[in-house]
CSV table of C-alpha atoms in Angstrom, one decimal:
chain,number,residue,atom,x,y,z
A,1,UNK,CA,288.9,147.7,102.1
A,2,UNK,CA,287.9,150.9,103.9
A,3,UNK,CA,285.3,151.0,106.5
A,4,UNK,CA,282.3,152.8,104.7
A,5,UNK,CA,281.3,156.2,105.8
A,6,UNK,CA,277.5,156.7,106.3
A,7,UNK,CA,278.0,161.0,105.1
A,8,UNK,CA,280.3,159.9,101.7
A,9,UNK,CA,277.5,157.1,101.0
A,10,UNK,CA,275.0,159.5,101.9
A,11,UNK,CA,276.7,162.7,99.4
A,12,UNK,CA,276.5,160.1,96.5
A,13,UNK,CA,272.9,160.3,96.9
A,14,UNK,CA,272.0,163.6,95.9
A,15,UNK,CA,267.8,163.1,95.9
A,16,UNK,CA,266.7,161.4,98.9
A,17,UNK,CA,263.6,160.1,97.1
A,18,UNK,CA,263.5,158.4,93.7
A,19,UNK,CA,259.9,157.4,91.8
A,20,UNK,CA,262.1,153.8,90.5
A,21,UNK,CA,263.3,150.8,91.8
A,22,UNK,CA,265.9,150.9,89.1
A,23,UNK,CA,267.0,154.6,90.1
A,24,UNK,CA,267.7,153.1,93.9
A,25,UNK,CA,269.4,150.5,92.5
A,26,UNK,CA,271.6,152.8,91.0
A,27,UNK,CA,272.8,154.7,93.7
A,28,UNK,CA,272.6,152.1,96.2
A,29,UNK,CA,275.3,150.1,94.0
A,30,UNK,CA,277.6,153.2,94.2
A,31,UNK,CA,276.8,152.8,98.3
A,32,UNK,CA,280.1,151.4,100.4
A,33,UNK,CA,278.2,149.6,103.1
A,34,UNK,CA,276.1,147.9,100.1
A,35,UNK,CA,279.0,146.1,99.9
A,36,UNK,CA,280.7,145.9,103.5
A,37,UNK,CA,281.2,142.5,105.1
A,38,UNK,CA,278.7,143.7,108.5
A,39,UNK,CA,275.9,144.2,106.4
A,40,UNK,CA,277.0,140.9,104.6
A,41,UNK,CA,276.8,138.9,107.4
A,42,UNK,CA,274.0,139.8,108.7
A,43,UNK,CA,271.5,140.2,105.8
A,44,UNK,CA,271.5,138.3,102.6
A,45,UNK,CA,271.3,140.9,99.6
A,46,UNK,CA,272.3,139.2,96.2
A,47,UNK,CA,269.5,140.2,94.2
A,48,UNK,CA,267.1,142.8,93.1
A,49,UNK,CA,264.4,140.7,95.0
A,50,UNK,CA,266.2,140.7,97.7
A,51,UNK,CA,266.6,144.9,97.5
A,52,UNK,CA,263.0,144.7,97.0
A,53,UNK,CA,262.1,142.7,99.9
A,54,UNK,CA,264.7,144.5,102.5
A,55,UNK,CA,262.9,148.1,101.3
A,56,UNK,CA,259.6,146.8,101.5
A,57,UNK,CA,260.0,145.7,105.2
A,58,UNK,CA,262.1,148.7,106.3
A,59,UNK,CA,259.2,151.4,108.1
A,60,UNK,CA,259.6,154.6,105.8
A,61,UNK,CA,261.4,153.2,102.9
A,62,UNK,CA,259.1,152.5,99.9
A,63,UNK,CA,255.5,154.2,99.7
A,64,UNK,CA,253.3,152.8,96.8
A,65,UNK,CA,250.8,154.8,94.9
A,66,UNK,CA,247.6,153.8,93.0
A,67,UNK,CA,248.0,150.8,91.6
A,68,UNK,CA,250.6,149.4,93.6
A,69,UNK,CA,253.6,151.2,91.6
A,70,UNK,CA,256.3,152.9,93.8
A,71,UNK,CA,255.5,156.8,94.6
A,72,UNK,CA,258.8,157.4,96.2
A,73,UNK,CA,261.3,155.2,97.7
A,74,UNK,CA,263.7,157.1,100.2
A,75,UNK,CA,267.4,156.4,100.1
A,76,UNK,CA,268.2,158.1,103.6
A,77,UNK,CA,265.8,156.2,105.1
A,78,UNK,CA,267.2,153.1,103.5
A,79,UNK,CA,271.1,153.9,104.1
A,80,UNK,CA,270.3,154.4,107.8
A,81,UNK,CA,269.2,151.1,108.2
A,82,UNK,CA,272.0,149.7,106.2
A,83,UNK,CA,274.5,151.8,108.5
A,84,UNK,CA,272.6,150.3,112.0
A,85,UNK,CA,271.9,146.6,110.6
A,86,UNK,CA,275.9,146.8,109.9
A,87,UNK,CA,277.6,148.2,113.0
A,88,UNK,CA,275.0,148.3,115.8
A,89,UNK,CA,276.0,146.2,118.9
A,90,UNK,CA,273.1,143.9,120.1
A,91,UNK,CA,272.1,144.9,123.3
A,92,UNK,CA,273.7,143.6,126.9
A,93,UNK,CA,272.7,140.5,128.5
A,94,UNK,CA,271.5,140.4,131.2
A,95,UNK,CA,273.9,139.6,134.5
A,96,UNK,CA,271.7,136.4,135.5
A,97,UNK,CA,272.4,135.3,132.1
A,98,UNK,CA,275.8,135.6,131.9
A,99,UNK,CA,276.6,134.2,135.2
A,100,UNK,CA,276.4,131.1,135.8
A,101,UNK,CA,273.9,129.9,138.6
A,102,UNK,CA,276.1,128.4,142.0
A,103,UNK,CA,275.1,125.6,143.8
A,104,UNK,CA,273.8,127.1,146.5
A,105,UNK,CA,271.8,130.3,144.8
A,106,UNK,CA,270.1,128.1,142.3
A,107,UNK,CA,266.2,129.5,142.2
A,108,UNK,CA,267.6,132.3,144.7
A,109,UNK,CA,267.5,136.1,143.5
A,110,UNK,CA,271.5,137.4,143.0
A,111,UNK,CA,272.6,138.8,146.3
A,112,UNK,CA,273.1,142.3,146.1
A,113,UNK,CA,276.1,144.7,144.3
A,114,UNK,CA,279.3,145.4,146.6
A,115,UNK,CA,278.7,149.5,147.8
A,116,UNK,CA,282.2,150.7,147.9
């Protein structure tokens, strides 16, 4: 399997806003990184509910009209989160939390970087 390419996901969808759920089902099924093992592993979409939920919580994704019924859903908006929930790297510790505490600095501050 090919690592998914957020520009060819993004050239399947041709309207970045569809009026139906089933409509953004459709394109997000043609969607490589709908499928990739990142996005797998770190969110659990098996079902339309699921779909549902993850667009609903996504800022930007799904805006509802009168009567609760979806005025547009936007698909970049959408991919883009697939593509950063997929391949972003979690941020850095910290150094004091990845080294660990010595004997004789324990509740002292780290002494201070080498200046070469």
């Amino acid at each position: 399997m090919s690592t998914p390419s957020f520009s060819a996901d993004l050239a399947i969808t041709e309207n970045h806003n569809v009026t139906q759920f089933y409509e953004a089902m459709c394109y997000i099924s043609k969607w490589k990184v709908s499928t990739c093992a990142p996005l797998k592993h770190r969110v659990q979409l098996h079902t339309d509910a699921d779909w549902l939920a993850f667009m609903e919580a996504t800022p930007g994704v799904v805006e509802r009209g009168e009567g609760g019924s979806f005025k547009s859903i936007n698909l970049k908006v959408l991919l883009r989160e697939c593509y950063r929930l997929a391949f972003s790297m979690p941020p850095s510790p910290l150094v004091s939390y990845r080294s660990p505490p010595s004997a004789g600095n324990v509740g002292k501050e780290m002494p201070p970087s080498l200046a070469i």
